[in-house]
Structure formats: C-alpha cells, structure tokens
PDB file of C-alpha atoms in Angstrom:
ATOM      1  CA  MET Z 127      -0.107  -0.067  -0.060  1.00  0.00           C
ATOM      2  CA  PRO Z 128       1.218   3.694  -0.538  1.00  0.00           C
ATOM      3  CA  ARG Z 129       3.320   5.227   2.354  1.00  0.00           C
ATOM      4  CA  GLY Z 130       3.542   8.678   3.135  1.00  0.00           C
ATOM      5  CA  GLN Z 131       0.391  10.224   1.644  1.00  0.00           C
ATOM      6  CA  LYS Z 132      -0.563  13.332   3.431  1.00  0.00           C
ATOM      7  CA  SER Z 133      -4.016  13.853   4.747  1.00  0.00           C
ATOM      8  CA  LYS Z 134      -5.598  17.375   3.775  1.00  0.00           C
ATOM      9  CA  ARG Z 135      -7.497  19.555   5.994  1.00  0.00           C
ATOM     10  CA  LEU Z 136     -11.226  19.573   5.538  1.00  0.00           C
ATOM     11  CA  GLN Z 137     -13.046  21.933   3.386  1.00  0.00           C
ATOM     12  CA  GLY Z 138     -14.203  24.009   6.418  1.00  0.00           C
ATOM     13  CA  ALA Z 139     -10.855  24.271   8.267  1.00  0.00           C
ATOM     14  CA  ASP Z 140     -11.269  27.855   8.872  1.00  0.00           C
ATOM     15  CA  GLU Z 141     -14.475  27.128  10.758  1.00  0.00           C
ATOM     16  CA  THR Z 142     -12.862  24.292  12.666  1.00  0.00           C
ATOM     17  CA  GLU Z 143      -9.991  26.546  13.525  1.00  0.00           C
ATOM     18  CA  SER Z 144     -12.300  29.124  15.114  1.00  0.00           C
ATOM     19  CA  LEU Z 145     -14.012  26.321  17.010  1.00  0.00           C
ATOM     20  CA  ARG Z 146     -10.749  25.138  18.210  1.00  0.00           C
ATOM     21  CA  GLY Z 147      -9.796  28.622  19.406  1.00  0.00           C
ATOM     22  CA  ASP Z 148     -12.753  28.804  21.503  1.00  0.00           C
ATOM     23  CA  GLN Z 149     -12.055  25.575  22.901  1.00  0.00           C
ATOM     24  CA  ALA Z 150      -8.563  26.504  23.682  1.00  0.00           C
ATOM     25  CA  ALA Z 151      -9.723  29.285  25.549  1.00  0.00           C
ATOM     26  CA  ALA Z 152     -12.225  27.165  27.583  1.00  0.00           C
ATOM     27  CA  ALA Z 153      -9.339  24.685  28.370  1.00  0.00           C
ATOM     28  CA  ALA Z 154      -6.906  27.593  29.646  1.00  0.00           C
ATOM     29  CA  ALA Z 155      -8.223  27.290  32.990  1.00  0.00           C
ATOM     30  CA  GLU Z 156      -7.615  23.601  33.199  1.00  0.00           C
ATOM     31  CA  GLU Z 157      -4.337  22.195  34.815  1.00  0.00           C
ATOM     32  CA  CYS Z 158      -1.241  21.871  32.777  1.00  0.00           C
ATOM     33  CA  PRO Z 159       0.901  19.159  32.561  1.00  0.00           C
ATOM     34  CA  THR Z 160       4.193  19.396  34.359  1.00  0.00           C
ATOM     35  CA  SER Z 161       6.172  16.959  32.109  1.00  0.00           C
ATOM     36  CA  PRO Z 162       6.654  16.497  28.257  1.00  0.00           C
ATOM     37  CA  VAL Z 163       4.594  13.645  26.405  1.00  0.00           C
ATOM     38  CA  SER Z 164       6.450  11.908  23.672  1.00  0.00           C
ATOM     39  CA  GLY Z 165       5.108  13.223  20.293  1.00  0.00           C
ATOM     40  CA  GLY Z 166       3.622  16.776  21.462  1.00  0.00           C
ATOM     41  CA  SER Z 167       4.795  20.155  21.779  1.00  0.00           C
ATOM     42  CA  PRO Z 168       6.513  21.249  24.777  1.00  0.00           C
ATOM     43  CA  PRO Z 169       3.942  21.318  27.516  1.00  0.00           C
ATOM     44  CA  SER Z 170       2.562  24.811  28.392  1.00  0.00           C
ATOM     45  CA  CYS Z 171      -0.809  26.480  29.310  1.00  0.00           C
ATOM     46  CA  PRO Z 172      -2.704  27.296  26.057  1.00  0.00           C
ATOM     47  CA  ALA Z 173      -3.408  30.746  25.539  1.00  0.00           C
ATOM     48  CA  PRO Z 174      -6.814  32.067  26.608  1.00  0.00           C
ATOM     49  CA  ALA Z 175      -7.519  33.301  23.100  1.00  0.00           C
ATOM     50  CA  PRO Z 176      -6.792  32.103  19.514  1.00  0.00           C
ATOM     51  CA  SER Z 177      -3.149  32.249  18.528  1.00  0.00           C
ATOM     52  CA  PRO Z 178      -1.744  35.531  17.294  1.00  0.00           C
ATOM     53  CA  GLY Z 179      -2.384  36.149  13.563  1.00  0.00           C
ATOM     54  CA  SER Z 180      -5.727  33.958  13.672  1.00  0.00           C
ATOM     55  CA  ALA Z 181      -8.931  35.923  13.278  1.00  0.00           C
ATOM     56  CA  PRO Z 182     -11.500  35.901  15.960  1.00  0.00           C
ATOM     57  CA  PRO Z 183     -14.313  33.448  15.459  1.00  0.00           C
ATOM     58  CA  ASP Z 184     -17.304  35.026  13.630  1.00  0.00           C
ATOM     59  CA  PRO Z 185     -20.660  34.963  15.341  1.00  0.00           C
ATOM     60  CA  LEU Z 186     -22.141  32.112  13.491  1.00  0.00           C
ATOM     61  CA  THR Z 187     -19.143  30.242  14.492  1.00  0.00           C
ATOM     62  CA  ARG Z 188     -19.362  30.972  18.039  1.00  0.00           C
ATOM     63  CA  LYS Z 189     -23.074  30.059  18.147  1.00  0.00           C
ATOM     64  CA  ALA Z 190     -21.840  26.572  16.368  1.00  0.00           C
ATOM     65  CA  HIS Z 191     -19.623  26.152  19.277  1.00  0.00           C
ATOM     66  CA  MET Z 192     -22.492  26.764  21.760  1.00  0.00           C
ATOM     67  CA  LEU Z 193     -24.498  24.357  19.811  1.00  0.00           C
ATOM     68  CA  VAL Z 194     -21.713  21.658  20.122  1.00  0.00           C
ATOM     69  CA  GLN Z 195     -21.714  21.983  23.683  1.00  0.00           C
ATOM     70  CA  PHE Z 196     -25.414  21.602  24.014  1.00  0.00           C
ATOM     71  CA  LEU Z 197     -25.406  18.529  21.657  1.00  0.00           C
ATOM     72  CA  LEU Z 198     -22.561  16.916  23.846  1.00  0.00           C
ATOM     73  CA  GLY Z 199     -24.795  17.541  26.809  1.00  0.00           C
ATOM     74  CA  LYS Z 200     -27.499  15.762  25.134  1.00  0.00           C
ATOM     75  CA  TYR Z 201     -25.382  12.938  24.213  1.00  0.00           C
ATOM     76  CA  LYS Z 202     -24.215  12.339  27.958  1.00  0.00           C
ATOM     77  CA  MET Z 203     -27.891  12.161  28.813  1.00  0.00           C
ATOM     78  CA  GLY Z 204     -28.958   9.822  26.027  1.00  0.00           C
ATOM     79  CA  GLU Z 205     -31.792  12.176  25.028  1.00  0.00           C
ATOM     80  CA  CYS Z 206     -33.321  12.875  21.689  1.00  0.00           C
ATOM     81  CA  ILE Z 207     -33.122  16.624  20.425  1.00  0.00           C
ATOM     82  CA  THR Z 208     -35.615  18.985  19.053  1.00  0.00           C
ATOM     83  CA  ARG Z 209     -35.062  21.714  16.470  1.00  0.00           C
ATOM     84  CA  ALA Z 210     -36.628  24.166  18.912  1.00  0.00           C
ATOM     85  CA  GLU Z 211     -34.242  23.098  21.655  1.00  0.00           C
ATOM     86  CA  MET Z 212     -31.279  23.721  19.572  1.00  0.00           C
ATOM     87  CA  LEU Z 213     -32.590  27.215  18.257  1.00  0.00           C
ATOM     88  CA  LYS Z 214     -33.278  28.031  21.780  1.00  0.00           C
ATOM     89  CA  ALA Z 215     -29.555  27.189  22.786  1.00  0.00           C
ATOM     90  CA  VAL Z 216     -28.243  29.659  20.137  1.00  0.00           C
ATOM     91  CA  LYS Z 217     -31.001  32.241  20.527  1.00  0.00           C
ATOM     92  CA  LYS Z 218     -33.858  32.722  18.564  1.00  0.00           C
ATOM     93  CA  LYS Z 219     -32.688  35.953  16.886  1.00  0.00           C
ATOM     94  CA  TYR Z 220     -30.281  33.656  15.006  1.00  0.00           C
ATOM     95  CA  LYS Z 221     -33.468  31.846  13.477  1.00  0.00           C
ATOM     96  CA  GLU Z 222     -32.558  32.714   9.723  1.00  0.00           C
ATOM     97  CA  GLN Z 223     -29.081  31.563  10.098  1.00  0.00           C
ATOM     98  CA  PHE Z 224     -29.709  28.697  12.018  1.00  0.00           C
ATOM     99  CA  SER Z 225     -29.375  26.140   9.033  1.00  0.00           C
ATOM    100  CA  GLU Z 226     -25.799  27.461   8.585  1.00  0.00           C
ATOM    101  CA  ILE Z 227     -25.001  27.302  12.298  1.00  0.00           C
ATOM    102  CA  LEU Z 228     -26.269  23.689  12.532  1.00  0.00           C
ATOM    103  CA  ARG Z 229     -24.145  22.633   9.453  1.00  0.00           C
ATOM    104  CA  ARG Z 230     -21.015  23.886  11.168  1.00  0.00           C
ATOM    105  CA  ALA Z 231     -21.809  22.215  14.552  1.00  0.00           C
ATOM    106  CA  SER Z 232     -22.591  18.960  12.777  1.00  0.00           C
ATOM    107  CA  GLU Z 233     -19.419  18.845  10.843  1.00  0.00           C
ATOM    108  CA  HIS Z 234     -17.770  19.453  14.236  1.00  0.00           C
ATOM    109  CA  MET Z 235     -19.581  16.735  15.857  1.00  0.00           C
ATOM    110  CA  GLU Z 236     -18.606  14.346  13.017  1.00  0.00           C
ATOM    111  CA  LEU Z 237     -15.011  15.201  12.581  1.00  0.00           C
ATOM    112  CA  VAL Z 238     -13.998  15.597  16.433  1.00  0.00           C
ATOM    113  CA  PHE Z 239     -16.465  13.157  18.095  1.00  0.00           C
ATOM    114  CA  GLY Z 240     -17.624  10.806  15.454  1.00  0.00           C
ATOM    115  CA  LEU Z 241     -21.323  11.493  15.942  1.00  0.00           C
ATOM    116  CA  GLU Z 242     -23.967  12.292  13.046  1.00  0.00           C
ATOM    117  CA  VAL Z 243     -26.424  14.585  13.854  1.00  0.00           C
ATOM    118  CA  LYS Z 244     -29.555  12.998  11.926  1.00  0.00           C
ATOM    119  CA  GLU Z 245     -33.092  14.136  11.997  1.00  0.00           C
ATOM    120  CA  VAL Z 246     -35.113  11.063  12.840  1.00  0.00           C
ATOM    121  CA  ASP Z 247     -38.548  12.446  12.737  1.00  0.00           C
ATOM    122  CA  PRO Z 248     -38.628  15.105  10.095  1.00  0.00           C
ATOM    123  CA  GLY Z 249     -42.463  15.601  10.656  1.00  0.00           C
ATOM    124  CA  ASN Z 250     -41.699  16.684  14.379  1.00  0.00           C
ATOM    125  CA  HIS Z 251     -38.067  17.786  13.739  1.00  0.00           C
ATOM    126  CA  PHE Z 252     -36.453  15.397  16.177  1.00  0.00           C
ATOM    127  CA  TYR Z 253     -32.785  14.609  15.885  1.00  0.00           C
ATOM    128  CA  ALA Z 254     -30.581  12.057  17.447  1.00  0.00           C
ATOM    129  CA  LEU Z 255     -26.822  11.568  17.842  1.00  0.00           C
ATOM    130  CA  ILE Z 256     -25.607   8.529  15.603  1.00  0.00           C
ATOM    131  CA  THR Z 257     -22.170   6.824  16.174  1.00  0.00           C
ATOM    132  CA  MET Z 258     -20.768   7.035  12.857  1.00  0.00           C
ATOM    133  CA  LEU Z 259     -18.269   4.006  13.218  1.00  0.00           C
ATOM    134  CA  ASP Z 260     -21.202   1.586  14.222  1.00  0.00           C
ATOM    135  CA  LEU Z 261     -19.181  -0.442  16.809  1.00  0.00           C
ATOM    136  CA  PRO Z 262     -21.046  -3.097  18.676  1.00  0.00           C
ATOM    137  CA  SER Z 263     -23.266  -1.593  21.532  1.00  0.00           C
ATOM    138  CA  GLU Z 264     -21.414  -3.439  24.241  1.00  0.00           C
ATOM    139  CA  GLY Z 265     -18.125  -2.103  23.223  1.00  0.00           C
ATOM    140  CA  SER Z 266     -16.229   0.113  25.641  1.00  0.00           C
ATOM    141  CA  LEU Z 267     -16.358   3.009  23.202  1.00  0.00           C
ATOM    142  CA  THR Z 268     -20.293   3.033  23.080  1.00  0.00           C
ATOM    143  CA  SER Z 269     -21.285   1.831  26.371  1.00  0.00           C
ATOM    144  CA  ASP Z 270     -19.602   4.923  28.104  1.00  0.00           C
ATOM    145  CA  ARG Z 271     -21.427   8.050  27.044  1.00  0.00           C
ATOM    146  CA  SER Z 272     -19.517  10.240  29.235  1.00  0.00           C
ATOM    147  CA  VAL Z 273     -17.024  11.189  26.451  1.00  0.00           C
ATOM    148  CA  PRO Z 274     -17.317  10.484  22.517  1.00  0.00           C
ATOM    149  CA  LYS Z 275     -14.348   8.741  21.570  1.00  0.00           C
ATOM    150  CA  THR Z 276     -15.163   7.275  18.015  1.00  0.00           C
ATOM    151  CA  GLY Z 277     -14.068  10.334  16.427  1.00  0.00           C
ATOM    152  CA  LEU Z 278     -10.488  10.021  17.715  1.00  0.00           C
ATOM    153  CA  LEU Z 279     -10.452   6.302  17.059  1.00  0.00           C
ATOM    154  CA  THR Z 280     -11.635   6.775  13.437  1.00  0.00           C
ATOM    155  CA  ASN Z 281      -9.066   9.611  12.840  1.00  0.00           C
ATOM    156  CA  ILE Z 282      -6.238   7.283  14.087  1.00  0.00           C
ATOM    157  CA  LEU Z 283      -7.397   4.225  12.012  1.00  0.00           C
ATOM    158  CA  ALA Z 284      -7.454   6.069   8.954  1.00  0.00           C
ATOM    159  CA  VAL Z 285      -4.034   7.671   9.568  1.00  0.00           C
ATOM    160  CA  ILE Z 286      -2.799   4.284  10.011  1.00  0.00           C
ATOM    161  CA  CYS Z 287      -4.487   3.092   6.687  1.00  0.00           C
ATOM    162  CA  LEU Z 288      -2.737   6.016   4.719  1.00  0.00           C
ATOM    163  CA  LYS Z 289       0.536   5.370   6.139  1.00  0.00           C
ATOM    164  CA  GLY Z 290       0.602   1.704   5.132  1.00  0.00           C
ATOM    165  CA  ASN Z 291      -0.910  -0.079   7.955  1.00  0.00           C
ATOM    166  CA  ARG Z 292       1.279   1.682  10.668  1.00  0.00           C
ATOM    167  CA  ALA Z 293       1.761   5.222  11.633  1.00  0.00           C
ATOM    168  CA  THR Z 294       4.370   6.819  14.030  1.00  0.00           C
ATOM    169  CA  GLU Z 295       3.453   8.385  17.082  1.00  0.00           C
ATOM    170  CA  GLU Z 296       4.521  11.804  15.406  1.00  0.00           C
ATOM    171  CA  GLU Z 297       2.224  11.150  12.381  1.00  0.00           C
ATOM    172  CA  VAL Z 298      -0.705  10.391  14.644  1.00  0.00           C
ATOM    173  CA  TRP Z 299      -0.424  13.621  16.859  1.00  0.00           C
ATOM    174  CA  GLU Z 300       0.170  15.678  13.730  1.00  0.00           C
ATOM    175  CA  SER Z 301      -3.244  14.606  12.129  1.00  0.00           C
ATOM    176  CA  LEU Z 302      -5.034  15.060  15.755  1.00  0.00           C
ATOM    177  CA  GLY Z 303      -3.506  18.654  15.775  1.00  0.00           C
ATOM    178  CA  VAL Z 304      -6.050  19.144  13.094  1.00  0.00           C
ATOM    179  CA  LEU Z 305      -8.986  18.436  15.541  1.00  0.00           C
ATOM    180  CA  GLY Z 306      -7.189  20.692  18.282  1.00  0.00           C
ATOM    181  CA  VAL Z 307      -5.977  17.629  20.181  1.00  0.00           C
ATOM    182  CA  TYR Z 308      -2.360  17.594  21.232  1.00  0.00           C
ATOM    183  CA  ALA Z 309      -0.124  15.542  23.369  1.00  0.00           C
ATOM    184  CA  GLY Z 310       0.718  17.031  26.731  1.00  0.00           C
ATOM    185  CA  ARG Z 311      -2.031  19.712  26.406  1.00  0.00           C
ATOM    186  CA  ARG Z 312      -5.146  18.822  28.293  1.00  0.00           C
ATOM    187  CA  HIS Z 313      -8.323  19.072  26.146  1.00  0.00           C
ATOM    188  CA  ALA Z 314     -11.518  20.575  27.409  1.00  0.00           C
ATOM    189  CA  ILE Z 315     -13.624  17.496  26.423  1.00  0.00           C
ATOM    190  CA  PHE Z 316     -11.118  14.756  26.624  1.00  0.00           C
ATOM    191  CA  GLY Z 317      -8.852  15.543  29.118  1.00  0.00           C
ATOM    192  CA  GLU Z 318      -5.301  14.501  28.745  1.00  0.00           C
ATOM    193  CA  PRO Z 319      -5.572  12.862  25.296  1.00  0.00           C
ATOM    194  CA  LYS Z 320      -2.720  10.374  25.470  1.00  0.00           C
ATOM    195  CA  ARG Z 321      -3.782   8.947  28.646  1.00  0.00           C
ATOM    196  CA  LEU Z 322      -7.359   8.643  27.013  1.00  0.00           C
ATOM    197  CA  ILE Z 323      -5.937   6.879  23.814  1.00  0.00           C
ATOM    198  CA  ILE Z 324      -3.802   4.481  25.882  1.00  0.00           C
ATOM    199  CA  ASN Z 325      -6.549   3.682  28.490  1.00  0.00           C
ATOM    200  CA  ASP Z 326      -9.560   3.638  26.347  1.00  0.00           C
ATOM    201  CA  LEU Z 327      -8.145   2.836  22.897  1.00  0.00           C
ATOM    202  CA  VAL Z 328      -5.061   0.671  23.328  1.00  0.00           C
ATOM    203  CA  GLN Z 329      -5.949  -1.231  26.472  1.00  0.00           C
ATOM    204  CA  PRO Z 330      -9.005  -2.468  24.869  1.00  0.00           C
ATOM    205  CA  GLU Z 331      -7.163  -3.418  21.972  1.00  0.00           C
ATOM    206  CA  TYR Z 332      -8.866  -1.005  19.303  1.00  0.00           C
ATOM    207  CA  LEU Z 333      -5.083   0.135  18.691  1.00  0.00           C
ATOM    208  CA  GLU Z 334      -1.715  -1.440  19.160  1.00  0.00           C
ATOM    209  CA  TYR Z 335       0.769   0.718  20.580  1.00  0.00           C
ATOM    210  CA  ARG Z 336       4.462  -0.439  20.125  1.00  0.00           C
ATOM    211  CA  GLN Z 337       8.130   0.435  19.769  1.00  0.00           C
ATOM    212  CA  VAL Z 338       9.307   0.951  16.132  1.00  0.00           C
ATOM    213  CA  PRO Z 339      11.624  -2.046  15.510  1.00  0.00           C
ATOM    214  CA  GLY Z 340      15.356  -1.242  15.670  1.00  0.00           C
ATOM    215  CA  SER Z 341      14.499   2.488  16.919  1.00  0.00           C
ATOM    216  CA  ASP Z 342      17.552   3.766  18.986  1.00  0.00           C
ATOM    217  CA  PRO Z 343      16.376   6.055  20.852  1.00  0.00           C
ATOM    218  CA  PRO Z 344      13.004   4.384  21.053  1.00  0.00           C
ATOM    219  CA  ARG Z 345      10.136   5.576  18.880  1.00  0.00           C
ATOM    220  CA  TYR Z 346       6.903   4.428  18.910  1.00  0.00           C
ATOM    221  CA  GLU Z 347       3.947   3.886  16.556  1.00  0.00           C
ATOM    222  CA  PHE Z 348       0.360   2.860  16.242  1.00  0.00           C
ATOM    223  CA  LEU Z 349      -1.378  -0.146  14.426  1.00  0.00           C
ATOM    224  CA  TRP Z 350      -4.720  -1.385  14.268  1.00  0.00           C
ATOM    225  CA  GLY Z 351      -5.716  -3.564  17.122  1.00  0.00           C
ATOM    226  CA  PRO Z 352      -7.404  -6.874  17.055  1.00  0.00           C
ATOM    227  CA  ARG Z 353     -10.941  -5.358  18.194  1.00  0.00           C
ATOM    228  CA  ALA Z 354     -10.783  -2.945  15.491  1.00  0.00           C
ATOM    229  CA  HIS Z 355     -10.369  -5.472  12.979  1.00  0.00           C
ATOM    230  CA  ALA Z 356     -13.138  -7.571  14.500  1.00  0.00           C
ATOM    231  CA  GLU Z 357     -15.564  -4.591  14.783  1.00  0.00           C
ATOM    232  CA  THR Z 358     -15.160  -2.422  11.887  1.00  0.00           C
ATOM    233  CA  THR Z 359     -13.304  -2.485   8.369  1.00  0.00           C
ATOM    234  CA  GLU Z 360     -10.672  -0.366   6.358  1.00  0.00           C
ATOM    235  CA  MET Z 361     -13.702   0.354   4.050  1.00  0.00           C
ATOM    236  CA  LYS Z 362     -15.923   1.774   6.746  1.00  0.00           C
ATOM    237  CA  VAL Z 363     -13.142   4.005   8.049  1.00  0.00           C
ATOM    238  CA  LEU Z 364     -12.252   5.454   4.648  1.00  0.00           C
ATOM    239  CA  GLU Z 365     -15.838   6.270   3.653  1.00  0.00           C
ATOM    240  CA  ILE Z 366     -16.158   8.047   7.047  1.00  0.00           C
ATOM    241  CA  THR Z 367     -12.943   9.896   6.631  1.00  0.00           C
ATOM    242  CA  ALA Z 368     -13.843  10.759   2.979  1.00  0.00           C
ATOM    243  CA  ARG Z 369     -17.283  11.897   4.404  1.00  0.00           C
ATOM    244  CA  ASP Z 370     -15.931  14.246   6.823  1.00  0.00           C
ATOM    245  CA  LYS Z 371     -13.768  15.780   4.057  1.00  0.00           C
ATOM    246  CA  ILE Z 372     -10.510  15.167   5.900  1.00  0.00           C
ATOM    247  CA  ASN Z 373      -9.057  14.148   2.403  1.00  0.00           C
ATOM    248  CA  GLU Z 374     -11.517  16.418   0.396  1.00  0.00           C
ATOM    249  CA  THR Z 375     -11.865  13.361  -1.790  1.00  0.00           C
ATOM    250  CA  VAL Z 376     -13.480   9.801  -2.022  1.00  0.00           C
ATOM    251  CA  PRO Z 377     -11.790   6.576  -1.622  1.00  0.00           C
ATOM    252  CA  ARG Z 378     -11.015   5.808  -4.841  1.00  0.00           C
ATOM    253  CA  ALA Z 379      -8.427   8.327  -4.964  1.00  0.00           C
ATOM    254  CA  PHE Z 380      -6.361   5.965  -3.295  1.00  0.00           C
ATOM    255  CA  PRO Z 381      -6.564   2.909  -5.418  1.00  0.00           C
ATOM    256  CA  GLU Z 382      -4.345   0.604  -3.903  1.00  0.00           C
ATOM    257  CA  LEU Z 383      -5.539   1.080  -0.594  1.00  0.00           C
ATOM    258  CA  TYR Z 384      -9.145   1.190  -1.883  1.00  0.00           C
ATOM    259  CA  GLU Z 385      -8.785  -2.118  -3.725  1.00  0.00           C
ATOM    260  CA  GLU Z 386      -7.410  -3.818  -0.464  1.00  0.00           C
ATOM    261  CA  ALA Z 387     -10.095  -2.407   1.607  1.00  0.00           C
ATOM    262  CA  LEU Z 388     -12.954  -4.056  -0.949  1.00  0.00           C
ATOM    263  CA  ARG Z 389     -10.894  -7.395  -0.643  1.00  0.00           C
ATOM    264  CA  GLU Z 390     -11.075  -7.259   2.959  1.00  0.00           C
ATOM    265  CA  THR Z 391     -14.805  -6.511   2.920  1.00  0.00           C
ATOM    266  CA  ALA Z 392     -15.373  -9.378   0.376  1.00  0.00           C
ATOM    267  CA  THR Z 393     -13.482 -12.081   2.576  1.00  0.00           C
ATOM    268  CA  SER Z 394     -15.232 -10.914   5.641  1.00  0.00           C
TER     269      SER Z 394
END
C-alpha cells in the first residue's frame, strides 16, 4: 500500500480552527501538565484566546460552538433533540442563520467526536446523535457515554491506513492536531488525550501501540488492534474519512488502498 500520503485539511478548516480557538480558551483554566509527553509540543498552558495572527471567530462560529456544547450534553444524557431546543440554545434571533449554524456544528460533531446529527423524525423535527463508526453496543467506546471517543479512533485508524498499516506517534499527533487535540495539552472534553488513547483505545485493543523495531532512541507507532479488525473495516473507516472531508476526496483516490479495503470486505 502507498506510504507517506498526506491527509488534507477538511474543506471547512477555517470554521474548525475558530471552534478550536474557542475550545482552547475554555481549556485555559484546566491544569497544565508538568512533564513532556512523547510526540507533542512542549507542555505549556494554552493561551486564553486564539493564537496570534488568527482571526477571532465570527458570530456564527461562536454559536456553532455553543450548539456543539449543547449537543454533547444531550449525548451524555442519552436524549433525543428537537430543532426548537437547538434554536433556543443559540438564541432565537439567529433563526434565519440556524441552518448554517447547525451545518457547522454537525461537521464538528462528526469530525471530532464521530457523531452524526441525524434528523430521525422530520415531521416533528426530532434529531438523534448516531455513532458513525457503528461499533457493537457492548463495546467500551459506546457503552460509556461520558466522552464520545469514536471520532478520535476513526481518525487514528484512517491515518494508519494512509501510512501503510502503521503510523508513527508523531504522524498520529500531527493528524489529531487538526482537531485541536495535542499530546501533553489538556483538552476541554477529552482531558489528557494520550492517557485517554492508551486507557480507552489501546488497552481494549482497538489500537496497538508499540516501539518501532530497531529504533534507538526508542520511537513508537500505532497499528490497528485486533478489536478494531473484528468490529469494523478499512472500507468503513475510509468512507467516514471521505465523508468528513478530511481528504476532500472519495476513497477511490487511493486505488491500492481502496482495492485492499474491497478485498477485506469481500472476504469478511
């Protein structure tokens, strides 16, 4: 399979960047780590505002961020959502712009948290949050609703696919940085992300984390774990990746990778 292919930023990167700036501000009050973590930038408290040179978020992006927080609260409670509730969360004076706000929030929910905002009853405008990776309900990622983790898992699995069935720790953190998730920097939702990845993705065997053979000093890499192979497929991960516009393309743009995923699907 081809190696070294770079994943591109999603089409709405500016919107995600603005949401990330808001999130960084929210995380500023969190405790900062005191020791470095492999693969990340030097530990330091995030600035209480977007980085210098970045434009402040526009009003619709701020409202989209508010809607994301509202939707995450609903997810934790396991509740359905109505359009009226969402409109109330962003203030009714934004009724005319609500469709755009919902679009931005939905993109963010899919990309970062792996949750689709789906209208399940158009007549009554009821919505639900659907896990996009569709892992078995008894799996550790779906039984614990406190933190939606399938978005992180999907992104890491996709990077591993694109890097030839293995991705270095540096490559994984580079990809997660697009989502505003950095090693050694506490995240407002995920907490300390490396701890979450090791405890909730590596230990349950969705991912394998090992030393790169022959590396000195030691370097580490991620591979698909046996549970990921059992519960999902490369094809599904690639479809979600393309849908989220991370690569701004469809899986057929990676012919060898796509063919291998098709073979895996045919033999499963």
